């Protein structure tokens, strides 16, 4: 746990930190670097919440990729116990 993934500034997020992998979901937090924030498509009804200090929380399960800030695609490819494979790419 605690792995940090740095993403390009154009995605509107700072480094994404994995907080936990439980119940088939990956719990992540990230600081916001842009003025707005949007997320769609986390399978299982992924949630977004304020994590303090202008950050957001994400909860995503395996399945279709989520689109964040209309700029970034985040997909949980596979969860293996306490490890997860994430694929981060430009949206579109």
PDB file of N, CA and C in Angstrom:
ATOM      1  N   UNK A   1       0.838  -1.194   0.000  1.00  0.00           N
ATOM      2  CA  UNK A   1       0.000   0.000   0.000  1.00  0.00           C
ATOM      3  C   UNK A   1       0.876   1.248   0.000  1.00  0.00           C
ATOM      4  N   UNK A   2       0.250   2.349  -0.283  1.00  0.00           N
ATOM      5  CA  UNK A   2       0.982   3.598  -0.241  1.00  0.00           C
ATOM      6  C   UNK A   2       1.748   3.889  -1.515  1.00  0.00           C
ATOM      7  N   UNK A   3       1.590   3.046  -2.552  1.00  0.00           N
ATOM      8  CA  UNK A   3       2.248   3.350  -3.816  1.00  0.00           C
ATOM      9  C   UNK A   3       1.681   4.657  -4.358  1.00  0.00           C
ATOM     10  N   UNK A   4       2.560   5.442  -4.985  1.00  0.00           N
ATOM     11  CA  UNK A   4       2.159   6.733  -5.530  1.00  0.00           C
ATOM     12  C   UNK A   4       2.443   6.732  -7.021  1.00  0.00           C
ATOM     13  N   UNK A   5       1.449   7.151  -7.805  1.00  0.00           N
ATOM     14  CA  UNK A   5       1.592   7.226  -9.252  1.00  0.00           C
ATOM     15  C   UNK A   5       1.535   8.692  -9.659  1.00  0.00           C
ATOM     16  N   UNK A   6       2.594   9.183 -10.262  1.00  0.00           N
ATOM     17  CA  UNK A   6       2.617  10.563 -10.743  1.00  0.00           C
ATOM     18  C   UNK A   6       2.002  10.612 -12.131  1.00  0.00           C
ATOM     19  N   UNK A   7       1.105  11.561 -12.349  1.00  0.00           N
ATOM     20  CA  UNK A   7       0.449  11.701 -13.650  1.00  0.00           C
ATOM     21  C   UNK A   7       0.745  13.084 -14.220  1.00  0.00           C
ATOM     22  N   UNK A   8       0.650  13.252 -15.548  1.00  0.00           N
ATOM     23  CA  UNK A   8       0.920  14.564 -16.153  1.00  0.00           C
ATOM     24  C   UNK A   8       0.015  15.654 -15.584  1.00  0.00           C
ATOM     25  N   UNK A   9       0.553  16.848 -15.440  1.00  0.00           N
ATOM     26  CA  UNK A   9      -0.209  17.970 -14.880  1.00  0.00           C
ATOM     27  C   UNK A   9      -1.470  18.264 -15.681  1.00  0.00           C
ATOM     28  N   UNK A  10      -1.453  17.969 -16.979  1.00  0.00           N
ATOM     29  CA  UNK A  10      -2.616  18.261 -17.823  1.00  0.00           C
ATOM     30  C   UNK A  10      -3.844  17.481 -17.387  1.00  0.00           C
ATOM     31  N   UNK A  11      -3.689  16.440 -16.566  1.00  0.00           N
ATOM     32  CA  UNK A  11      -4.821  15.656 -16.089  1.00  0.00           C
ATOM     33  C   UNK A  11      -5.542  16.341 -14.938  1.00  0.00           C
ATOM     34  N   UNK A  12      -4.951  17.401 -14.359  1.00  0.00           N
ATOM     35  CA  UNK A  12      -5.613  18.141 -13.288  1.00  0.00           C
ATOM     36  C   UNK A  12      -5.494  17.499 -11.919  1.00  0.00           C
ATOM     37  N   UNK A  13      -4.638  16.493 -11.795  1.00  0.00           N
ATOM     38  CA  UNK A  13      -4.415  15.820 -10.521  1.00  0.00           C
ATOM     39  C   UNK A  13      -2.927  15.794 -10.196  1.00  0.00           C
ATOM     40  N   UNK A  14      -2.650  15.826  -8.900  1.00  0.00           N
ATOM     41  CA  UNK A  14      -1.293  15.573  -8.449  1.00  0.00           C
ATOM     42  C   UNK A  14      -1.076  14.070  -8.372  1.00  0.00           C
ATOM     43  N   UNK A  15      -0.019  13.632  -7.702  1.00  0.00           N
ATOM     44  CA  UNK A  15       0.257  12.200  -7.591  1.00  0.00           C
ATOM     45  C   UNK A  15      -0.905  11.447  -6.943  1.00  0.00           C
ATOM     46  N   UNK A  16      -1.263  10.323  -7.526  1.00  0.00           N
ATOM     47  CA  UNK A  16      -2.346   9.483  -7.015  1.00  0.00           C
ATOM     48  C   UNK A  16      -1.744   8.482  -6.039  1.00  0.00           C
ATOM     49  N   UNK A  17      -2.254   8.479  -4.810  1.00  0.00           N
ATOM     50  CA  UNK A  17      -1.754   7.558  -3.785  1.00  0.00           C
ATOM     51  C   UNK A  17      -2.777   6.468  -3.513  1.00  0.00           C
ATOM     52  N   UNK A  18      -2.323   5.222  -3.570  1.00  0.00           N
ATOM     53  CA  UNK A  18      -3.192   4.094  -3.239  1.00  0.00           C
ATOM     54  C   UNK A  18      -3.230   3.958  -1.725  1.00  0.00           C
ATOM     55  N   UNK A  19      -4.438   4.097  -1.148  1.00  0.00           N
ATOM     56  CA  UNK A  19      -4.590   4.027   0.312  1.00  0.00           C
ATOM     57  C   UNK A  19      -4.900   2.623   0.794  1.00  0.00           C
ATOM     58  N   UNK A  20      -5.690   1.870   0.025  1.00  0.00           N
ATOM     59  CA  UNK A  20      -6.085   0.531   0.454  1.00  0.00           C
ATOM     60  C   UNK A  20      -6.629  -0.232  -0.734  1.00  0.00           C
ATOM     61  N   UNK A  21      -6.556  -1.553  -0.638  1.00  0.00           N
ATOM     62  CA  UNK A  21      -7.208  -2.435  -1.594  1.00  0.00           C
ATOM     63  C   UNK A  21      -8.038  -3.404  -0.767  1.00  0.00           C
ATOM     64  N   UNK A  22      -9.354  -3.199  -0.787  1.00  0.00           N
ATOM     65  CA  UNK A  22     -10.236  -4.020   0.038  1.00  0.00           C
ATOM     66  C   UNK A  22     -11.523  -4.299  -0.704  1.00  0.00           C
ATOM     67  N   UNK A  23     -12.082  -5.460  -0.479  1.00  0.00           N
ATOM     68  CA  UNK A  23     -13.383  -5.797  -1.045  1.00  0.00           C
ATOM     69  C   UNK A  23     -13.445  -5.682  -2.549  1.00  0.00           C
ATOM     70  N   UNK A  24     -12.329  -5.960  -3.223  1.00  0.00           N
ATOM     71  CA  UNK A  24     -12.315  -5.876  -4.679  1.00  0.00           C
ATOM     72  C   UNK A  24     -12.308  -4.469  -5.223  1.00  0.00           C
ATOM     73  N   UNK A  25     -11.938  -3.505  -4.383  1.00  0.00           N
ATOM     74  CA  UNK A  25     -11.883  -2.104  -4.817  1.00  0.00           C
ATOM     75  C   UNK A  25     -10.538  -1.492  -4.440  1.00  0.00           C
ATOM     76  N   UNK A  26     -10.110  -0.538  -5.245  1.00  0.00           N
ATOM     77  CA  UNK A  26      -8.872   0.201  -4.976  1.00  0.00           C
ATOM     78  C   UNK A  26      -9.271   1.582  -4.474  1.00  0.00           C
ATOM     79  N   UNK A  27      -8.846   1.918  -3.253  1.00  0.00           N
ATOM     80  CA  UNK A  27      -9.130   3.228  -2.661  1.00  0.00           C
ATOM     81  C   UNK A  27      -7.923   4.126  -2.910  1.00  0.00           C
ATOM     82  N   UNK A  28      -8.168   5.279  -3.542  1.00  0.00           N
ATOM     83  CA  UNK A  28      -7.079   6.187  -3.913  1.00  0.00           C
ATOM     84  C   UNK A  28      -7.425   7.612  -3.496  1.00  0.00           C
ATOM     85  N   UNK A  29      -6.397   8.406  -3.280  1.00  0.00           N
ATOM     86  CA  UNK A  29      -6.579   9.837  -3.052  1.00  0.00           C
ATOM     87  C   UNK A  29      -5.579  10.594  -3.924  1.00  0.00           C
ATOM     88  N   UNK A  30      -5.957  11.810  -4.302  1.00  0.00           N
ATOM     89  CA  UNK A  30      -5.064  12.642  -5.104  1.00  0.00           C
ATOM     90  C   UNK A  30      -5.378  14.109  -4.855  1.00  0.00           C
ATOM     91  N   UNK A  31      -4.342  14.959  -4.804  1.00  0.00           N
ATOM     92  CA  UNK A  31      -4.585  16.399  -4.714  1.00  0.00           C
ATOM     93  C   UNK A  31      -5.031  16.936  -6.070  1.00  0.00           C
ATOM     94  N   UNK A  32      -5.850  17.971  -6.049  1.00  0.00           N
ATOM     95  CA  UNK A  32      -6.278  18.621  -7.288  1.00  0.00           C
ATOM     96  C   UNK A  32      -5.282  19.700  -7.667  1.00  0.00           C
ATOM     97  N   UNK A  33      -4.956  19.783  -8.955  1.00  0.00           N
ATOM     98  CA  UNK A  33      -4.074  20.848  -9.412  1.00  0.00           C
ATOM     99  C   UNK A  33      -4.816  21.835 -10.298  1.00  0.00           C
ATOM    100  N   UNK A  34      -6.025  21.461 -10.747  1.00  0.00           N
ATOM    101  CA  UNK A  34      -6.824  22.357 -11.570  1.00  0.00           C
ATOM    102  C   UNK A  34      -7.931  22.993 -10.759  1.00  0.00           C
ATOM    103  N   UNK A  35      -8.781  23.761 -11.426  1.00  0.00           N
ATOM    104  CA  UNK A  35      -9.840  24.485 -10.716  1.00  0.00           C
ATOM    105  C   UNK A  35     -11.102  23.652 -10.558  1.00  0.00           C
ATOM    106  N   UNK A  36     -11.250  22.595 -11.352  1.00  0.00           N
ATOM    107  CA  UNK A  36     -12.456  21.776 -11.267  1.00  0.00           C
ATOM    108  C   UNK A  36     -12.104  20.310 -11.172  1.00  0.00           C
ATOM    109  N   UNK A  37     -13.153  19.505 -11.012  1.00  0.00           N
ATOM    110  CA  UNK A  37     -12.925  18.068 -10.918  1.00  0.00           C
ATOM    111  C   UNK A  37     -14.167  17.337 -11.381  1.00  0.00           C
ATOM    112  N   UNK A  38     -13.986  16.310 -12.197  1.00  0.00           N
ATOM    113  CA  UNK A  38     -15.112  15.474 -12.594  1.00  0.00           C
ATOM    114  C   UNK A  38     -14.636  14.038 -12.730  1.00  0.00           C
ATOM    115  N   UNK A  39     -15.531  13.110 -12.451  1.00  0.00           N
ATOM    116  CA  UNK A  39     -15.211  11.695 -12.620  1.00  0.00           C
ATOM    117  C   UNK A  39     -16.465  10.989 -13.116  1.00  0.00           C
ATOM    118  N   UNK A  40     -16.269  10.033 -14.001  1.00  0.00           N
ATOM    119  CA  UNK A  40     -17.386   9.205 -14.435  1.00  0.00           C
ATOM    120  C   UNK A  40     -16.867   7.812 -14.750  1.00  0.00           C
ATOM    121  N   UNK A  41     -17.690   6.835 -14.464  1.00  0.00           N
ATOM    122  CA  UNK A  41     -17.410   5.496 -14.941  1.00  0.00           C
ATOM    123  C   UNK A  41     -16.678   4.539 -14.030  1.00  0.00           C
ATOM    124  N   UNK A  42     -16.428   4.879 -12.777  1.00  0.00           N
ATOM    125  CA  UNK A  42     -15.866   3.860 -11.894  1.00  0.00           C
ATOM    126  C   UNK A  42     -16.914   2.763 -11.754  1.00  0.00           C
ATOM    127  N   UNK A  43     -16.520   1.542 -12.014  1.00  0.00           N
ATOM    128  CA  UNK A  43     -17.499   0.458 -11.925  1.00  0.00           C
ATOM    129  C   UNK A  43     -17.935   0.298 -10.483  1.00  0.00           C
ATOM    130  N   UNK A  44     -19.128  -0.200 -10.290  1.00  0.00           N
ATOM    131  CA  UNK A  44     -19.635  -0.396  -8.934  1.00  0.00           C
ATOM    132  C   UNK A  44     -20.012   0.891  -8.242  1.00  0.00           C
ATOM    133  N   UNK A  45     -20.207   1.960  -8.996  1.00  0.00           N
ATOM    134  CA  UNK A  45     -20.628   3.219  -8.390  1.00  0.00           C
ATOM    135  C   UNK A  45     -19.526   3.873  -7.594  1.00  0.00           C
ATOM    136  N   UNK A  46     -18.357   3.980  -8.170  1.00  0.00           N
ATOM    137  CA  UNK A  46     -17.216   4.602  -7.497  1.00  0.00           C
ATOM    138  C   UNK A  46     -17.598   5.944  -6.912  1.00  0.00           C
ATOM    139  N   UNK A  47     -17.001   6.273  -5.784  1.00  0.00           N
ATOM    140  CA  UNK A  47     -17.390   7.505  -5.104  1.00  0.00           C
ATOM    141  C   UNK A  47     -16.265   8.521  -5.130  1.00  0.00           C
ATOM    142  N   UNK A  48     -16.646   9.769  -5.038  1.00  0.00           N
ATOM    143  CA  UNK A  48     -15.696  10.875  -4.984  1.00  0.00           C
ATOM    144  C   UNK A  48     -16.014  11.677  -3.735  1.00  0.00           C
ATOM    145  N   UNK A  49     -14.993  11.982  -2.954  1.00  0.00           N
ATOM    146  CA  UNK A  49     -15.222  12.787  -1.758  1.00  0.00           C
ATOM    147  C   UNK A  49     -14.029  13.681  -1.509  1.00  0.00           C
ATOM    148  N   UNK A  50     -14.253  14.724  -0.760  1.00  0.00           N
ATOM    149  CA  UNK A  50     -13.164  15.628  -0.414  1.00  0.00           C
ATOM    150  C   UNK A  50     -12.227  14.927   0.561  1.00  0.00           C
ATOM    151  N   UNK A  51     -10.949  14.977   0.268  1.00  0.00           N
ATOM    152  CA  UNK A  51      -9.970  14.343   1.146  1.00  0.00           C
ATOM    153  C   UNK A  51      -9.203  15.400   1.937  1.00  0.00           C
ATOM    154  N   UNK A  52      -9.720  16.630   1.963  1.00  0.00           N
ATOM    155  CA  UNK A  52      -9.043  17.704   2.684  1.00  0.00           C
ATOM    156  C   UNK A  52      -7.920  18.287   1.850  1.00  0.00           C
ATOM    157  N   UNK A  53      -7.682  19.576   1.993  1.00  0.00           N
ATOM    158  CA  UNK A  53      -6.587  20.206   1.265  1.00  0.00           C
ATOM    159  C   UNK A  53      -6.788  20.194  -0.234  1.00  0.00           C
ATOM    160  N   UNK A  54      -8.024  20.226  -0.678  1.00  0.00           N
ATOM    161  CA  UNK A  54      -8.267  20.267  -2.116  1.00  0.00           C
ATOM    162  C   UNK A  54      -8.016  18.953  -2.808  1.00  0.00           C
ATOM    163  N   UNK A  55      -8.150  17.843  -2.077  1.00  0.00           N
ATOM    164  CA  UNK A  55      -7.932  16.536  -2.682  1.00  0.00           C
ATOM    165  C   UNK A  55      -9.239  15.818  -2.922  1.00  0.00           C
ATOM    166  N   UNK A  56      -9.144  14.697  -3.621  1.00  0.00           N
ATOM    167  CA  UNK A  56     -10.314  13.879  -3.894  1.00  0.00           C
ATOM    168  C   UNK A  56      -9.994  12.425  -3.570  1.00  0.00           C
ATOM    169  N   UNK A  57     -11.048  11.688  -3.259  1.00  0.00           N
ATOM    170  CA  UNK A  57     -10.913  10.262  -3.045  1.00  0.00           C
ATOM    171  C   UNK A  57     -11.617   9.512  -4.154  1.00  0.00           C
ATOM    172  N   UNK A  58     -11.046   8.397  -4.577  1.00  0.00           N
ATOM    173  CA  UNK A  58     -11.639   7.556  -5.607  1.00  0.00           C
ATOM    174  C   UNK A  58     -11.734   6.136  -5.089  1.00  0.00           C
ATOM    175  N   UNK A  59     -12.800   5.463  -5.433  1.00  0.00           N
ATOM    176  CA  UNK A  59     -12.948   4.054  -5.110  1.00  0.00           C
ATOM    177  C   UNK A  59     -13.365   3.341  -6.384  1.00  0.00           C
ATOM    178  N   UNK A  60     -12.478   2.533  -6.933  1.00  0.00           N
ATOM    179  CA  UNK A  60     -12.748   1.900  -8.224  1.00  0.00           C
ATOM    180  C   UNK A  60     -12.505   0.406  -8.147  1.00  0.00           C
ATOM    181  N   UNK A  61     -13.413  -0.349  -8.758  1.00  0.00           N
ATOM    182  CA  UNK A  61     -13.239  -1.786  -8.867  1.00  0.00           C
ATOM    183  C   UNK A  61     -12.732  -2.158 -10.246  1.00  0.00           C
ATOM    184  N   UNK A  62     -12.458  -3.448 -10.428  1.00  0.00           N
ATOM    185  CA  UNK A  62     -12.071  -3.924 -11.752  1.00  0.00           C
ATOM    186  C   UNK A  62     -13.210  -3.668 -12.723  1.00  0.00           C
ATOM    187  N   UNK A  63     -12.868  -3.342 -13.947  1.00  0.00           N
ATOM    188  CA  UNK A  63     -13.921  -3.143 -14.928  1.00  0.00           C
ATOM    189  C   UNK A  63     -13.624  -1.984 -15.842  1.00  0.00           C
ATOM    190  N   UNK A  64     -14.692  -1.372 -16.368  1.00  0.00           N
ATOM    191  CA  UNK A  64     -14.512  -0.285 -17.329  1.00  0.00           C
ATOM    192  C   UNK A  64     -13.682   0.847 -16.731  1.00  0.00           C
ATOM    193  N   UNK A  65     -12.949   1.528 -17.594  1.00  0.00           N
ATOM    194  CA  UNK A  65     -12.113   2.634 -17.138  1.00  0.00           C
ATOM    195  C   UNK A  65     -12.966   3.806 -16.682  1.00  0.00           C
ATOM    196  N   UNK A  66     -12.488   4.515 -15.673  1.00  0.00           N
ATOM    197  CA  UNK A  66     -13.111   5.765 -15.245  1.00  0.00           C
ATOM    198  C   UNK A  66     -12.466   6.896 -16.032  1.00  0.00           C
ATOM    199  N   UNK A  67     -13.248   7.938 -16.309  1.00  0.00           N
ATOM    200  CA  UNK A  67     -12.714   9.136 -16.958  1.00  0.00           C
ATOM    201  C   UNK A  67     -12.669  10.243 -15.917  1.00  0.00           C
ATOM    202  N   UNK A  68     -11.497  10.821 -15.741  1.00  0.00           N
ATOM    203  CA  UNK A  68     -11.294  11.854 -14.726  1.00  0.00           C
ATOM    204  C   UNK A  68     -10.938  13.165 -15.419  1.00  0.00           C
ATOM    205  N   UNK A  69     -11.673  14.217 -15.067  1.00  0.00           N
ATOM    206  CA  UNK A  69     -11.461  15.555 -15.628  1.00  0.00           C
ATOM    207  C   UNK A  69     -11.541  15.578 -17.149  1.00  0.00           C
ATOM    208  N   UNK A  70     -12.259  14.635 -17.739  1.00  0.00           N
ATOM    209  CA  UNK A  70     -12.362  14.534 -19.197  1.00  0.00           C
ATOM    210  C   UNK A  70     -10.986  14.485 -19.858  1.00  0.00           C
ATOM    211  N   UNK A  71      -9.949  14.142 -19.085  1.00  0.00           N
ATOM    212  CA  UNK A  71      -8.591  14.165 -19.618  1.00  0.00           C
ATOM    213  C   UNK A  71      -7.842  12.854 -19.396  1.00  0.00           C
ATOM    214  N   UNK A  72      -8.213  12.121 -18.365  1.00  0.00           N
ATOM    215  CA  UNK A  72      -7.450  10.943 -17.965  1.00  0.00           C
ATOM    216  C   UNK A  72      -8.360   9.729 -17.860  1.00  0.00           C
ATOM    217  N   UNK A  73      -7.873   8.610 -18.339  1.00  0.00           N
ATOM    218  CA  UNK A  73      -8.570   7.334 -18.187  1.00  0.00           C
ATOM    219  C   UNK A  73      -7.820   6.519 -17.140  1.00  0.00           C
ATOM    220  N   UNK A  74      -8.555   6.017 -16.147  1.00  0.00           N
ATOM    221  CA  UNK A  74      -7.956   5.194 -15.095  1.00  0.00           C
ATOM    222  C   UNK A  74      -8.715   3.879 -15.043  1.00  0.00           C
ATOM    223  N   UNK A  75      -8.027   2.794 -15.300  1.00  0.00           N
ATOM    224  CA  UNK A  75      -8.664   1.477 -15.307  1.00  0.00           C
ATOM    225  C   UNK A  75      -7.971   0.565 -14.301  1.00  0.00           C
ATOM    226  N   UNK A  76      -8.773  -0.089 -13.464  1.00  0.00           N
ATOM    227  CA  UNK A  76      -8.250  -1.132 -12.584  1.00  0.00           C
ATOM    228  C   UNK A  76      -8.281  -2.418 -13.406  1.00  0.00           C
ATOM    229  N   UNK A  77      -7.104  -2.831 -13.885  1.00  0.00           N
ATOM    230  CA  UNK A  77      -7.012  -3.981 -14.772  1.00  0.00           C
ATOM    231  C   UNK A  77      -7.223  -5.275 -13.992  1.00  0.00           C
ATOM    232  N   UNK A  78      -6.573  -5.365 -12.826  1.00  0.00           N
ATOM    233  CA  UNK A  78      -6.646  -6.598 -12.047  1.00  0.00           C
ATOM    234  C   UNK A  78      -6.314  -6.305 -10.594  1.00  0.00           C
ATOM    235  N   UNK A  79      -7.005  -6.981  -9.696  1.00  0.00           N
ATOM    236  CA  UNK A  79      -6.686  -6.907  -8.269  1.00  0.00           C
ATOM    237  C   UNK A  79      -6.252  -8.295  -7.834  1.00  0.00           C
ATOM    238  N   UNK A  80      -5.041  -8.367  -7.255  1.00  0.00           N
ATOM    239  CA  UNK A  80      -4.499  -9.644  -6.778  1.00  0.00           C
ATOM    240  C   UNK A  80      -4.204  -9.504  -5.285  1.00  0.00           C
ATOM    241  N   UNK A  81      -5.177  -9.831  -4.461  1.00  0.00           N
ATOM    242  CA  UNK A  81      -4.964  -9.731  -3.019  1.00  0.00           C
ATOM    243  C   UNK A  81      -4.741  -8.297  -2.603  1.00  0.00           C
ATOM    244  N   UNK A  82      -3.512  -7.985  -2.181  1.00  0.00           N
ATOM    245  CA  UNK A  82      -3.204  -6.624  -1.735  1.00  0.00           C
ATOM    246  C   UNK A  82      -2.442  -5.837  -2.804  1.00  0.00           C
ATOM    247  N   UNK A  83      -2.461  -6.313  -4.038  1.00  0.00           N
ATOM    248  CA  UNK A  83      -1.824  -5.599  -5.144  1.00  0.00           C
ATOM    249  C   UNK A  83      -2.842  -5.360  -6.243  1.00  0.00           C
ATOM    250  N   UNK A  84      -2.650  -4.295  -6.995  1.00  0.00           N
ATOM    251  CA  UNK A  84      -3.545  -3.992  -8.096  1.00  0.00           C
ATOM    252  C   UNK A  84      -2.739  -3.503  -9.285  1.00  0.00           C
ATOM    253  N   UNK A  85      -3.256  -3.784 -10.465  1.00  0.00           N
ATOM    254  CA  UNK A  85      -2.663  -3.283 -11.705  1.00  0.00           C
ATOM    255  C   UNK A  85      -3.562  -2.165 -12.222  1.00  0.00           C
ATOM    256  N   UNK A  86      -3.007  -0.957 -12.324  1.00  0.00           N
ATOM    257  CA  UNK A  86      -3.750   0.196 -12.827  1.00  0.00           C
ATOM    258  C   UNK A  86      -3.224   0.590 -14.186  1.00  0.00           C
ATOM    259  N   UNK A  87      -4.131   0.988 -15.072  1.00  0.00           N
ATOM    260  CA  UNK A  87      -3.711   1.513 -16.384  1.00  0.00           C
ATOM    261  C   UNK A  87      -4.200   2.948 -16.464  1.00  0.00           C
ATOM    262  N   UNK A  88      -3.260   3.873 -16.625  1.00  0.00           N
ATOM    263  CA  UNK A  88      -3.581   5.295 -16.711  1.00  0.00           C
ATOM    264  C   UNK A  88      -3.160   5.781 -18.091  1.00  0.00           C
ATOM    265  N   UNK A  89      -4.093   6.445 -18.789  1.00  0.00           N
ATOM    266  CA  UNK A  89      -3.834   6.890 -20.141  1.00  0.00           C
ATOM    267  C   UNK A  89      -4.635   8.157 -20.413  1.00  0.00           C
ATOM    268  N   UNK A  90      -4.314   8.862 -21.504  1.00  0.00           N
ATOM    269  CA  UNK A  90      -5.163   9.995 -21.866  1.00  0.00           C
ATOM    270  C   UNK A  90      -6.568   9.514 -22.184  1.00  0.00           C
ATOM    271  N   UNK A  91      -7.574  10.303 -21.815  1.00  0.00           N
ATOM    272  CA  UNK A  91      -8.963   9.941 -22.108  1.00  0.00           C
ATOM    273  C   UNK A  91      -9.209  10.078 -23.602  1.00  0.00           C
ATOM    274  N   UNK A  92     -10.190   9.310 -24.087  1.00  0.00           N
ATOM    275  CA  UNK A  92     -10.578   9.466 -25.479  1.00  0.00           C
ATOM    276  C   UNK A  92     -10.368   8.286 -26.253  1.00  0.00           C
TER     277      UNK A  92
END
